[in-house]
Coordinates of C-alpha atoms (C1' of nucleotides) in Angstrom, one line a residue:
Chain A
M1 CA -0.1 0.1 0.0
G2 CA 1.2 3.6 0.0
E3 CA 3.8 4.7 2.0
S4 CA 3.3 7.3 3.9
D5 CA 0.0 8.6 2.6
P6 CA -3.7 9.3 3.0
V7 CA -4.3 6.1 4.5
L8 CA -7.6 4.8 3.0
C9 CA -8.6 2.1 4.8
L10 CA -11.8 0.8 4.1
P11 CA -12.3 -2.1 6.3
P12 CA -11.1 -2.2 9.8
L13 CA -7.4 -2.4 8.9
Q14 CA -4.8 -2.5 11.8
H15 CA -1.6 -3.6 12.0
G16 CA 0.7 -4.7 14.6
Q17 CA 3.5 -2.8 15.4
G18 CA 6.4 -4.0 13.8
S19 CA 10.3 -3.3 13.3
S20 CA 12.2 -4.3 10.3
H21 CA 15.0 -4.7 12.3
Q22 CA 15.4 -8.3 12.8
R23 CA 19.1 -9.1 13.6
R24 CA 19.9 -12.2 11.9
N25 CA 22.9 -13.1 14.1
G26 CA 21.8 -16.7 14.3
K27 CA 21.5 -17.9 11.0
C28 CA 19.8 -21.2 11.9
P29 CA 21.2 -23.9 9.5
G30 CA 19.0 -25.9 7.8
G31 CA 15.7 -24.7 7.5
D32 CA 13.6 -27.8 8.2
E33 CA 12.4 -26.5 11.5
R34 CA 8.8 -25.5 10.7
E35 CA 6.4 -27.3 13.3
Y36 CA 6.0 -27.0 17.0
R37 CA 5.9 -30.9 16.8
S38 CA 9.5 -31.6 15.9
L39 CA 11.1 -28.7 17.6
H40 CA 13.1 -28.5 20.2
P41 CA 14.9 -25.8 22.0
G42 CA 18.4 -27.6 21.9
L43 CA 19.3 -26.0 18.4
S44 CA 22.2 -24.1 17.7
H45 CA 22.1 -20.6 17.5
E46 CA 24.7 -18.0 16.8
S47 CA 26.3 -20.5 14.5
N48 CA 27.9 -18.8 11.9
T49 CA 29.2 -21.7 10.6
G50 CA 30.4 -19.9 7.2
K51 CA 29.9 -23.1 5.5
G52 CA 27.9 -23.6 2.4
E53 CA 25.8 -20.2 3.6
G54 CA 25.4 -18.6 0.2
M55 CA 22.0 -17.8 -0.4
S56 CA 20.8 -20.8 1.5
E57 CA 20.0 -18.9 4.7
T58 CA 16.4 -19.7 5.3
H59 CA 14.5 -17.7 7.8
T60 CA 11.2 -18.8 8.8
S61 CA 9.2 -16.7 11.0
L62 CA 9.6 -19.1 13.9
Q63 CA 13.3 -19.0 13.5
Q64 CA 13.3 -15.2 13.7
S65 CA 10.8 -15.1 16.6
M66 CA 13.4 -17.4 18.3
N67 CA 16.3 -15.4 17.3
V68 CA 14.7 -12.2 18.7
R69 CA 14.1 -13.8 22.0
R70 CA 17.6 -15.1 22.3
E71 CA 18.6 -11.5 21.6
K72 CA 16.3 -10.3 24.4
L73 CA 17.7 -13.1 26.5
R74 CA 21.3 -11.7 25.8
K75 CA 20.3 -8.2 26.6
L76 CA 18.8 -9.5 30.0
R77 CA 22.2 -10.8 31.0
E78 CA 23.8 -7.7 30.0
L79 CA 21.7 -5.8 32.1
G80 CA 23.0 -7.8 35.0
V81 CA 19.6 -9.7 35.2
N82 CA 19.8 -13.6 35.7
P83 CA 16.9 -14.8 33.4
Y84 CA 16.8 -18.1 35.2
P85 CA 16.7 -17.5 39.0
V86 CA 16.8 -20.3 41.3
A87 CA 13.6 -19.6 43.1
F88 CA 11.2 -16.7 44.0
S89 CA 9.2 -16.4 47.1
R90 CA 5.6 -15.3 46.6
D91 CA 2.8 -14.9 48.8
T92 CA -0.5 -15.1 47.1
Q93 CA -1.8 -16.9 44.1
A94 CA -4.2 -15.4 41.6
A95 CA -7.2 -16.8 42.5
D96 CA -6.9 -15.7 46.1
I97 CA -6.7 -12.1 45.0
K98 CA -10.0 -12.2 43.6
S99 CA -11.6 -14.3 46.0
N100 CA -10.2 -12.2 49.1
Y101 CA -10.3 -8.8 47.3
E102 CA -12.2 -7.0 50.3
A103 CA -9.3 -7.9 52.7
L104 CA -6.5 -7.6 50.3
E105 CA -7.3 -4.5 48.5
G106 CA -4.5 -1.7 48.9
Q107 CA -2.3 -4.7 50.4
S108 CA 0.8 -5.7 48.9
V109 CA 1.2 -9.2 47.4
T110 CA 3.7 -10.8 45.8
V111 CA 2.4 -13.2 42.6
A112 CA 4.4 -15.4 40.2
G113 CA 3.2 -16.8 36.8
R114 CA 3.4 -16.8 33.1
I115 CA 2.8 -13.7 31.0
M116 CA -0.4 -14.5 29.0
S117 CA -1.3 -11.6 28.0
L118 CA 0.7 -8.0 27.3
R119 CA -0.6 -4.8 26.3
R120 CA 2.0 -2.0 26.3
M121 CA 1.3 1.5 26.0
G122 CA 4.9 3.5 26.2
K123 CA 5.4 4.1 29.7
A124 CA 3.0 1.8 30.9
S125 CA 1.8 -1.7 30.5
F126 CA -0.6 -4.2 31.4
C127 CA -0.2 -8.0 31.5
H128 CA -2.0 -10.9 32.9
L129 CA 0.1 -13.5 34.9
Q130 CA -1.3 -17.1 34.8
D131 CA -0.6 -19.3 37.9
E132 CA -2.2 -22.6 38.6
S133 CA -4.9 -20.9 40.2
G134 CA -5.9 -18.7 37.4
R135 CA -4.9 -15.5 35.9
I136 CA -4.5 -11.7 37.7
Q137 CA -3.8 -8.7 35.5
C138 CA -1.0 -6.5 36.6
Y139 CA -0.5 -2.6 35.8
L140 CA 3.0 -1.4 35.5
R141 CA 4.4 2.1 35.3
R142 CA 7.6 2.9 34.5
D143 CA 7.7 5.5 37.2
D144 CA 6.5 2.7 39.7
V145 CA 8.6 -0.2 38.7
G146 CA 11.7 2.2 37.7
E147 CA 13.6 2.6 34.8
T148 CA 15.5 -0.6 34.9
G149 CA 12.4 -2.6 35.9
Y150 CA 10.5 -1.3 33.0
E151 CA 13.6 -2.0 30.5
Q152 CA 13.6 -5.5 31.8
F153 CA 9.6 -5.6 31.3
K154 CA 10.3 -4.4 27.8
L155 CA 12.3 -7.7 27.2
M156 CA 9.6 -10.0 28.4
D157 CA 7.2 -11.8 25.8
L158 CA 4.0 -13.8 26.0
G159 CA 4.9 -17.2 27.8
D160 CA 7.7 -15.6 30.0
F161 CA 7.6 -16.0 33.9
L162 CA 7.7 -13.0 35.8
G163 CA 7.4 -12.1 39.4
V164 CA 5.4 -9.2 40.3
T165 CA 4.8 -7.4 43.9
G166 CA 2.5 -4.4 44.2
Y167 CA -0.6 -3.5 45.7
V168 CA -4.3 -4.6 44.9
F169 CA -6.5 -2.5 43.3
T170 CA -9.3 -2.4 40.5
T171 CA -9.0 -0.6 37.4
K172 CA -11.5 1.8 36.3
T173 CA -12.7 -0.7 34.0
G174 CA -13.4 -2.8 36.9
E175 CA -10.8 -5.6 36.9
I176 CA -9.2 -6.6 40.1
S177 CA -5.4 -5.8 39.3
I178 CA -1.8 -5.6 40.9
H179 CA -0.5 -2.5 40.6
A180 CA 3.2 -3.3 40.6
S181 CA 5.9 -1.6 42.4
E182 CA 8.6 -4.3 41.6
I183 CA 9.0 -7.1 39.1
T184 CA 11.5 -10.2 38.7
V185 CA 12.2 -12.0 35.9
L186 CA 11.8 -15.7 36.7
S187 CA 12.1 -17.4 33.2
K188 CA 12.8 -16.3 29.6
G189 CA 11.2 -18.3 27.3
I190 CA 12.9 -18.6 23.6
R191 CA 10.0 -20.3 21.8
P192 CA 6.6 -18.3 21.2
L193 CA 3.4 -19.8 22.3
P194 CA 0.4 -20.2 20.3
V195 CA -1.7 -17.0 20.8
V196 CA -5.1 -17.3 22.3
K197 CA -7.2 -14.3 23.2
E198 CA -10.8 -14.2 24.5
K199 CA -13.4 -11.4 25.2
D200 CA -16.4 -12.2 27.5
G201 CA -15.6 -15.8 27.4
E202 CA -15.6 -16.0 23.6
V203 CA -12.2 -17.3 22.5
F204 CA -10.3 -16.2 19.4
D205 CA -8.1 -18.9 17.6
P206 CA -8.6 -21.5 19.9
F207 CA -5.8 -23.9 20.4
E208 CA -7.7 -27.1 19.9
D209 CA -6.1 -29.0 17.0
K210 CA -6.3 -32.3 18.6
E211 CA -3.0 -33.6 17.4
L212 CA -1.3 -30.6 18.4
R213 CA -2.6 -30.6 21.7
Y214 CA -2.1 -34.3 22.4
R215 CA 1.7 -33.9 21.1
N216 CA 2.0 -30.7 22.9
R217 CA 0.3 -31.2 26.1
H218 CA 2.1 -28.5 28.0
L219 CA 0.7 -26.1 25.4
D220 CA -2.8 -27.7 25.8
L221 CA -2.3 -27.3 29.4
I222 CA -1.3 -23.4 29.5
L223 CA -4.0 -22.7 27.0
N224 CA -7.0 -24.4 27.6
P225 CA -8.0 -24.4 31.5
E226 CA -10.5 -27.0 31.4
V227 CA -7.9 -29.5 30.2
R228 CA -6.2 -28.7 33.8
E229 CA -9.2 -29.3 35.5
V230 CA -9.8 -32.8 33.8
F231 CA -6.6 -34.0 35.0
R232 CA -7.3 -32.2 38.4
T233 CA -10.3 -34.5 38.7
R234 CA -8.6 -37.7 37.6
A235 CA -6.1 -37.0 40.4
R236 CA -9.1 -36.4 42.8
I237 CA -10.6 -39.8 41.8
I238 CA -7.5 -42.2 41.9
S239 CA -7.0 -40.6 45.2
F240 CA -10.3 -41.6 46.1
L241 CA -10.3 -45.1 45.0
R242 CA -7.0 -45.3 47.3
H243 CA -8.4 -44.0 50.4
Y244 CA -11.5 -45.9 50.0
L245 CA -9.6 -49.2 49.6
D246 CA -7.2 -48.0 52.3
E247 CA -10.3 -47.5 54.6
H248 CA -11.5 -50.6 54.0
G249 CA -8.5 -52.4 55.2
F250 CA -6.8 -53.2 51.8
L251 CA -3.1 -53.3 51.1
E252 CA -2.0 -51.5 48.2
V253 CA 0.5 -53.9 46.1
E254 CA 2.8 -53.7 43.3
T255 CA 2.9 -57.0 40.6
P256 CA 5.2 -56.9 37.4
V257 CA 4.5 -55.4 34.5
L258 CA 7.2 -57.5 32.8
Q259 CA 5.8 -60.8 33.0
P260 CA 7.2 -64.1 31.5
L261 CA 3.4 -65.1 30.7
Y262 CA 0.5 -62.9 30.4
G263 CA -2.9 -63.9 31.5
G264 CA -6.1 -62.7 33.4
A265 CA -7.6 -61.1 30.3
N266 CA -8.4 -61.8 26.7
A267 CA -5.8 -59.7 24.8
R268 CA -3.1 -59.6 22.6
P269 CA 0.2 -58.5 24.4
F270 CA 3.2 -56.3 23.9
V271 CA 6.5 -58.3 23.6
T272 CA 9.9 -57.2 24.8
H273 CA 12.9 -58.6 25.6
H274 CA 15.4 -58.7 28.6
N275 CA 19.1 -58.7 27.4
A276 CA 20.7 -60.1 30.3
L277 CA 18.3 -63.0 30.8
D278 CA 18.2 -63.3 27.0
Q279 CA 14.3 -63.8 27.3
D280 CA 11.2 -62.3 26.1
F281 CA 8.8 -60.5 28.5
Y282 CA 5.6 -59.4 27.9
L283 CA 3.9 -56.3 29.4
R284 CA 1.2 -57.0 31.3
I285 CA -2.6 -56.9 30.3
A286 CA -4.0 -57.4 33.6
D287 CA -2.7 -57.8 37.2
E288 CA -5.3 -60.7 38.1
L289 CA -3.3 -63.7 38.7
Y290 CA -0.8 -62.2 40.8
L291 CA -3.0 -60.6 43.0
K292 CA -4.8 -63.7 43.3
R293 CA -1.5 -65.5 44.2
L294 CA -1.0 -62.8 47.0
I295 CA -4.6 -63.6 48.3
I296 CA -3.4 -67.3 48.3
G297 CA -0.3 -66.1 50.1
G298 CA -2.5 -64.8 52.9
F299 CA -3.2 -61.1 52.5
E300 CA -6.9 -61.0 52.4
K301 CA -7.5 -57.8 51.0
V302 CA -5.3 -56.2 48.1
Y303 CA -5.6 -54.0 45.4
E304 CA -3.5 -52.3 42.8
L305 CA -3.8 -49.6 40.4
S306 CA -2.3 -50.9 37.5
K307 CA -1.0 -49.9 34.1
N308 CA -2.0 -52.3 31.4
F309 CA -1.0 -52.7 28.1
R310 CA -2.9 -54.4 25.4
N311 CA -2.0 -54.5 21.5
E312 CA -5.1 -53.6 20.2
G313 CA -6.5 -51.1 18.1
I314 CA -6.9 -47.5 19.4
D315 CA -10.2 -45.5 19.4
R316 CA -12.4 -43.4 21.5
N317 CA -12.4 -45.9 24.1
H318 CA -9.1 -47.8 23.7
N319 CA -5.7 -46.6 24.2
P320 CA -3.0 -49.0 24.4
E321 CA -1.8 -48.4 27.6
F322 CA -4.4 -47.8 30.1
T323 CA -5.1 -47.7 34.0
A324 CA -7.0 -50.6 35.7
L325 CA -7.9 -51.1 39.4
E326 CA -8.2 -54.3 40.6
F327 CA -9.0 -55.6 44.5
Y328 CA -9.6 -59.0 45.7
Q329 CA -11.1 -59.9 48.9
A330 CA -10.7 -63.3 50.7
Y331 CA -14.2 -64.6 52.1
V332 CA -16.8 -62.7 50.2
D333 CA -18.6 -63.5 47.0
Y334 CA -19.5 -61.5 44.0
E335 CA -22.5 -60.3 45.9
Y336 CA -20.8 -58.5 48.1
M337 CA -18.7 -56.9 45.8
M338 CA -21.6 -55.8 44.0
D339 CA -22.6 -53.6 47.1
F340 CA -19.3 -52.4 47.6
V341 CA -18.6 -51.1 43.9
Q342 CA -22.1 -49.5 44.0
D343 CA -21.1 -48.0 47.3
M344 CA -17.6 -46.8 46.1
I345 CA -18.8 -45.4 42.9
Q346 CA -21.7 -43.5 44.6
R347 CA -19.5 -42.2 47.1
L348 CA -16.9 -41.0 44.6
A349 CA -19.9 -39.5 42.7
R350 CA -20.6 -37.6 45.6
S351 CA -17.2 -36.7 46.6
L352 CA -17.0 -35.0 43.3
D353 CA -20.4 -33.6 43.5
K354 CA -21.2 -35.1 40.5
T355 CA -23.9 -37.7 41.0
R356 CA -25.6 -36.9 37.9
V357 CA -23.4 -36.9 34.8
N358 CA -24.7 -35.4 31.2
W359 CA -23.4 -38.4 28.8
G360 CA -24.3 -37.5 25.2
G361 CA -27.5 -35.7 25.8
M362 CA -28.6 -38.5 28.4
V363 CA -28.5 -37.9 32.1
I364 CA -27.0 -40.5 34.1
D365 CA -28.3 -40.7 37.7
L366 CA -25.5 -42.2 39.9
D367 CA -27.5 -41.6 43.0
R368 CA -29.9 -44.3 43.1
P369 CA -29.3 -48.1 43.5
F370 CA -27.7 -49.7 40.4
R371 CA -30.0 -51.8 38.7
R372 CA -29.3 -55.6 38.6
L373 CA -30.2 -57.8 35.8
A374 CA -29.2 -61.3 35.3
I375 CA -28.1 -61.9 31.6
F376 CA -31.1 -63.9 30.3
D377 CA -33.4 -61.2 32.0
A378 CA -31.6 -58.7 29.9
L379 CA -31.8 -60.5 26.9
E380 CA -35.5 -61.2 27.2
E381 CA -36.2 -57.6 27.8
A382 CA -34.0 -56.6 24.8
L383 CA -35.2 -59.1 22.3
G384 CA -38.5 -60.0 23.7
V385 CA -37.3 -63.5 23.6
D386 CA -36.7 -65.9 26.4
V387 CA -33.5 -67.7 25.3
R388 CA -32.8 -69.7 28.6
Q389 CA -33.7 -72.9 26.7
F390 CA -32.0 -72.3 23.6
D391 CA -29.2 -74.4 22.1
E392 CA -26.3 -73.1 20.2
S393 CA -27.9 -73.3 16.9
R394 CA -31.2 -71.9 18.0
L395 CA -29.1 -69.1 19.4
R396 CA -27.1 -68.8 16.1
D397 CA -30.4 -68.7 14.1
L398 CA -31.7 -65.8 16.3
A399 CA -28.5 -64.0 16.2
R400 CA -28.5 -64.0 12.3
D401 CA -32.0 -62.9 12.2
R402 CA -31.0 -60.0 14.0
G403 CA -28.5 -59.2 11.4
L404 CA -25.3 -60.3 13.4
D405 CA -22.4 -61.8 12.0
T406 CA -22.1 -64.9 13.9
G407 CA -18.7 -66.2 12.4
K408 CA -16.2 -65.5 15.1
A409 CA -18.6 -66.8 17.9
V410 CA -17.8 -70.5 18.0
T411 CA -19.3 -71.4 21.3
Y412 CA -22.7 -71.2 23.0
G413 CA -21.2 -68.7 25.4
Q414 CA -19.5 -66.7 22.7
L415 CA -22.9 -66.3 20.9
L416 CA -24.4 -65.2 24.1
D417 CA -21.8 -62.7 24.7
E418 CA -22.1 -61.2 21.0
L419 CA -25.9 -60.9 21.7
M420 CA -25.2 -59.1 24.7
K421 CA -22.6 -56.7 23.3
R422 CA -24.6 -55.9 20.0
L423 CA -28.2 -55.6 21.2
V424 CA -28.2 -55.3 25.0
E425 CA -25.3 -53.4 26.3
P426 CA -25.2 -50.2 24.1
G427 CA -28.7 -49.7 25.7
L428 CA -27.6 -49.9 29.1
V429 CA -27.3 -46.1 30.0
Q430 CA -28.2 -46.0 33.6
P431 CA -25.7 -48.0 35.6
T432 CA -26.6 -51.6 35.8
F433 CA -25.1 -54.5 36.9
I434 CA -25.2 -57.4 34.4
L435 CA -25.1 -60.8 36.1
D436 CA -24.0 -64.4 35.7
H437 CA -22.5 -64.8 32.5
P438 CA -21.8 -68.0 30.7
K439 CA -18.8 -70.1 31.9
A440 CA -17.4 -70.5 28.3
I441 CA -16.3 -66.7 28.3
S442 CA -15.5 -66.5 32.2
P443 CA -12.4 -68.8 32.7
L444 CA -11.6 -67.2 35.9
A445 CA -15.1 -67.2 37.5
K446 CA -16.7 -69.6 39.9
P447 CA -19.2 -71.9 38.6
H448 CA -23.0 -70.4 39.5
R449 CA -24.4 -71.4 42.8
S450 CA -27.8 -72.2 41.4
G451 CA -26.1 -75.5 40.0
N452 CA -26.5 -74.2 36.2
P453 CA -23.6 -75.6 34.5
E454 CA -23.2 -73.1 31.9
L455 CA -23.2 -70.0 34.3
V456 CA -20.9 -68.5 36.5
E457 CA -20.9 -66.2 39.4
R458 CA -19.9 -62.7 37.7
F459 CA -21.2 -59.3 37.0
E460 CA -20.1 -56.5 34.9
L461 CA -21.2 -52.9 35.4
F462 CA -22.5 -50.9 32.6
I463 CA -23.0 -47.2 32.4
G464 CA -23.8 -45.3 29.5
G465 CA -23.6 -48.4 27.4
A466 CA -19.9 -49.0 28.5
E467 CA -18.5 -51.5 30.5
F468 CA -17.0 -50.0 33.7
V469 CA -16.3 -53.1 35.8
N470 CA -15.9 -56.8 35.9
A471 CA -15.8 -58.8 39.0
F472 CA -16.3 -62.7 39.9
S473 CA -16.7 -64.8 42.7
E474 CA -13.2 -66.0 42.0
L475 CA -12.8 -69.8 40.9
N476 CA -10.7 -71.3 43.5
D477 CA -11.0 -75.1 42.4
P478 CA -7.5 -76.0 41.1
L479 CA -9.2 -79.0 39.0
D480 CA -11.6 -76.9 37.4
Q481 CA -9.4 -74.0 36.9
R482 CA -6.8 -76.2 35.0
E483 CA -9.8 -77.6 33.1
R484 CA -11.0 -74.0 31.9
F485 CA -7.3 -72.9 30.9
E486 CA -7.0 -76.2 28.9
A487 CA -10.2 -75.4 27.3
Q488 CA -9.6 -72.0 26.4
A489 CA -6.1 -73.0 24.7
A490 CA -7.8 -75.6 22.9
L491 CA -10.3 -73.0 21.5
R492 CA -7.7 -70.6 20.4
R493 CA -5.4 -73.5 18.7
D494 CA -8.8 -73.8 16.8
G495 CA -9.3 -70.2 16.3
D496 CA -6.1 -68.3 15.5
E497 CA -3.6 -66.1 16.8
E498 CA -4.3 -65.7 20.6
D499 CA -2.8 -68.6 21.6
H500 CA -2.9 -68.3 25.5
P501 CA -0.2 -70.1 27.6
V502 CA -1.4 -71.9 30.4
D503 CA 0.2 -70.3 33.4
E504 CA 1.4 -73.3 35.7
N505 CA 2.8 -70.8 38.2
F506 CA -0.6 -69.5 38.9
L507 CA -2.1 -73.2 38.7
E508 CA 0.5 -74.5 41.3
A509 CA -0.7 -71.8 43.5
V510 CA -4.2 -72.5 43.4
E511 CA -3.4 -76.0 43.9
C512 CA -1.9 -74.7 47.4
G513 CA -5.4 -73.8 48.5
M514 CA -7.2 -70.3 47.8
P515 CA -9.9 -69.0 50.0
P516 CA -13.0 -68.0 48.6
T517 CA -12.4 -64.8 47.0
G518 CA -14.3 -61.9 45.6
G519 CA -12.4 -60.0 42.8
V520 CA -13.2 -56.9 40.9
G521 CA -11.6 -54.7 38.1
V522 CA -12.5 -51.1 37.4
G523 CA -11.8 -49.2 34.0
V524 CA -10.1 -46.1 35.9
D525 CA -9.7 -44.2 32.5
R526 CA -13.6 -44.7 31.8
L527 CA -14.5 -43.4 35.3
V528 CA -12.5 -40.2 34.8
M529 CA -14.4 -39.9 31.3
L530 CA -17.8 -40.7 33.1
F531 CA -16.7 -37.9 35.7
T532 CA -15.4 -35.4 33.4
E533 CA -18.1 -36.0 30.8
N534 CA -15.5 -36.5 28.0
R535 CA -16.2 -39.0 25.2
W536 CA -12.7 -39.4 24.3
I537 CA -10.1 -41.6 26.2
K538 CA -7.3 -39.4 24.8
D539 CA -8.9 -36.5 26.7
V540 CA -8.4 -37.9 30.0
I541 CA -4.7 -39.5 29.3
L542 CA -2.3 -36.6 29.8
F543 CA 0.0 -38.4 27.1
P544 CA -1.9 -40.5 24.8
T545 CA -0.4 -43.4 22.6
L546 CA 0.4 -41.5 19.3
R547 CA 2.3 -42.7 16.2
S548 CA 5.7 -41.1 16.4
Q549 CA 6.8 -38.6 14.1
Chain B
rG1 C1' -7.3 -53.6 9.9
rA2 C1' -11.6 -51.2 6.0
rC3 C1' -13.8 -46.6 4.7
rU4 C1' -14.5 -41.0 4.6
rC5 C1' -12.1 -36.2 5.7
rC6 C1' -8.4 -33.1 6.7
rG7 C1' -2.6 -31.3 6.5
rU8 C1' -1.3 -23.2 3.3
rA9 C1' 2.9 -18.1 7.7
rG10 C1' 4.4 -19.1 15.2
rC11 C1' -1.5 -19.6 15.9
rU12 C1' -6.6 -19.3 13.5
rC13 C1' -8.1 -19.9 8.3
rA14 C1' -9.0 -17.7 3.0
rG15 C1' -7.1 -18.9 -1.6
rC16 C1' -8.3 -24.4 -5.7
rA17 C1' -12.9 -23.0 -13.7
rG18 C1' -4.3 -24.4 -12.9
rG19 C1' -0.4 -19.1 -14.2
rU20 C1' 5.3 -19.9 -8.4
rA21 C1' 0.5 -17.2 -2.3
rG22 C1' -3.4 -13.6 1.1
rA23 C1' -5.7 -12.1 5.9
rG24 C1' -6.4 -11.2 11.4
rC25 C1' -3.7 -12.5 15.5
rA26 C1' 1.5 -12.9 17.3
rG27 C1' 6.6 -10.8 16.2
rC28 C1' 10.0 -6.4 14.8
rG29 C1' 10.4 -0.4 14.6
rG30 C1' 7.8 4.4 16.1
rC31 C1' 3.8 7.0 19.2
rC32 C1' 0.9 6.4 23.5
rU33 C1' 1.8 6.4 32.2
rU34 C1' -5.7 2.8 33.9
rU35 C1' -5.7 -1.1 28.9
rU36 C1' -8.4 -5.6 28.1
rA37 C1' -9.4 -9.6 21.1
rA38 C1' -6.0 -1.9 23.6
rG39 C1' -5.4 2.0 19.1
rC40 C1' -2.6 4.5 15.3
rC41 C1' 1.6 4.5 11.5
rG42 C1' 5.4 1.4 9.3
rU43 C1' 7.2 -3.9 8.6
rU44 C1' 9.5 -8.9 8.7
rG45 C1' 8.1 -13.8 7.9
rG46 C1' 6.0 -19.4 3.7
rU47 C1' 10.2 -24.5 -1.2
rC48 C1' 1.4 -24.2 0.2
rG49 C1' 3.2 -32.5 5.0
rA50 C1' 6.8 -35.5 1.4
rG51 C1' 7.7 -37.3 -3.2
rC52 C1' 6.7 -38.7 -8.2
rG53 C1' 3.4 -37.6 -12.5
rU54 C1' -0.2 -34.6 -16.1
rU55 C1' 0.7 -29.7 -18.1
rC56 C1' 4.5 -24.3 -21.4
rG57 C1' 2.9 -23.8 -16.4
rA58 C1' 0.1 -27.1 -9.9
rA59 C1' -1.0 -24.8 -3.0
rU60 C1' -4.8 -26.0 -6.9
rC61 C1' -5.5 -32.3 -11.2
rG62 C1' -3.7 -37.8 -10.7
rC63 C1' -0.9 -41.6 -7.9
rU64 C1' 2.1 -43.1 -3.9
rC65 C1' 3.8 -42.2 1.0
rC66 C1' 3.9 -39.8 5.9
rG67 C1' 0.9 -37.6 9.7
rG68 C1' -4.0 -36.6 11.9
rA69 C1' -9.3 -36.6 12.8
rG70 C1' -14.1 -39.5 12.5
rU71 C1' -17.0 -44.2 11.3
rC72 C1' -16.5 -49.3 11.7
rA73 C1' -13.7 -53.7 13.1
rC74 C1' -11.3 -56.1 17.8
rC75 C1' -10.8 -55.5 22.7
rA76 C1' -11.4 -52.8 28.7

RNA sequence: GACUCCGUAGCUCAGCAGGUAGAGCAGCGGCCUUUUAAGCCGUUGGUCGAGCGUUCGAAUCGCUCCGGAGUCACCA
């Protein structure tokens, strides 16, 4: 546009203030650095390797920004400022100032945080500092912070850490702020942050690209306050579960992640190798078998918060590594555990003040007693047919009539399971215990006390159509247990890949005598999803598994 | 694993009847001592995810690959 002229701006045309005086003392070699994802600060700067420089010096705007920040860093040092002091003593957090305004007005406070907004107006400036509690605006005047203080401040950028001392006041636009008398540089960043602005709750240029958020969770946490809240809730949930079990006399234990054999669930494992032993190990898919060995060993109540690994697909409900809670108690059965689980989850909900959860437009009520529904009753309710007397072929016909592919379901039990998964479970929105599963799909559960040879004492808790809990009266008959394992192994040999090895060590332990035991497994990530009303598991895992770049 | 969609400046995006790129914000210089998506003037910055092909010419068309998202399959 015209140089110095009658600016004819039709639409609101605005420019940042700029200076074309970028100093390129850092000719970043190789201009291949363009994305947040692959960047890292270690890169050389001020590297005038006069080698092959020619015309090839590429200056992306990111490199320019970083060079400018390095230059500011240098200037800070030149001014005798340590840009990375070892500590800083503050006395107030941002949120405290707002919640105790009456008491603090006019009082001097010291805060520290990351600069999240910056408005400079010559000899005075406003900025917002963000600490873990939230944001507070600071007002700096050159006449108050001094010439040198203001010089330092001018070398600050969005994202840098600053300590501010000053008195609490309200600006004429009504925002509670700190009138700075002294500032302290706490940390200078050299990489620019994404810029997110907001006004009246409306966010401009939100940082919401999922890939960038997951790969750069630090940025996500800085820029999206609700994300911090999700992980605070996650911590509260885990802490609650731990305390609940502790208070009920359970012993927290740790069992191996590296296992010579895997078991306790149906899943493909990750394989790794120990060099000194020259032996392959599996990352655990469940901790069930080890925990039961502890019950056999004489601990009567044990639990473990267990990171499990399953070499399966990734989707909104599944991450290859996930967190499970398992607990086992001697001398109780699955009915006891059902009451226990319901109480635990309801108290958890109350402790979070979240007894009603909004789940995809439906309201889940966690405060009422959870429904209990035997598997055949559930099927009858959903299908309008009593399948109790059906044999395998009639079941298969029924499944086909309902449009199910029964190719993979070999046994009677698997057919039942397939029917449940497809036709019943998705409809279990309100918390529902499904009881008494087919034996064929429950190799670790005790035969049902009713005497029905096809059923076991097992329950699963469904909420919002998804499984949250799986529990049994644990099988402790060593001969039966061995037969079940062998049946599973045979089944898999017929099928394919998933050849579950028979765990002789576990069987030997059971052969030594195992008390009657109730056992429970809980999907912790799903609990977090539920209570934070997140539909994607990646949003409740800080660093979800992604393909590396 | 299958299918659909996406990948353009640090950020959010526009450009795609093919003619080697634009905006806002951020950044830089100037002015501005209560501003708030501050404002005004000036300005830097991109081998348009990668490669190959069609074409006189491709960010725009085709193929392959790499990443991501969504749906489904498997599993918790």
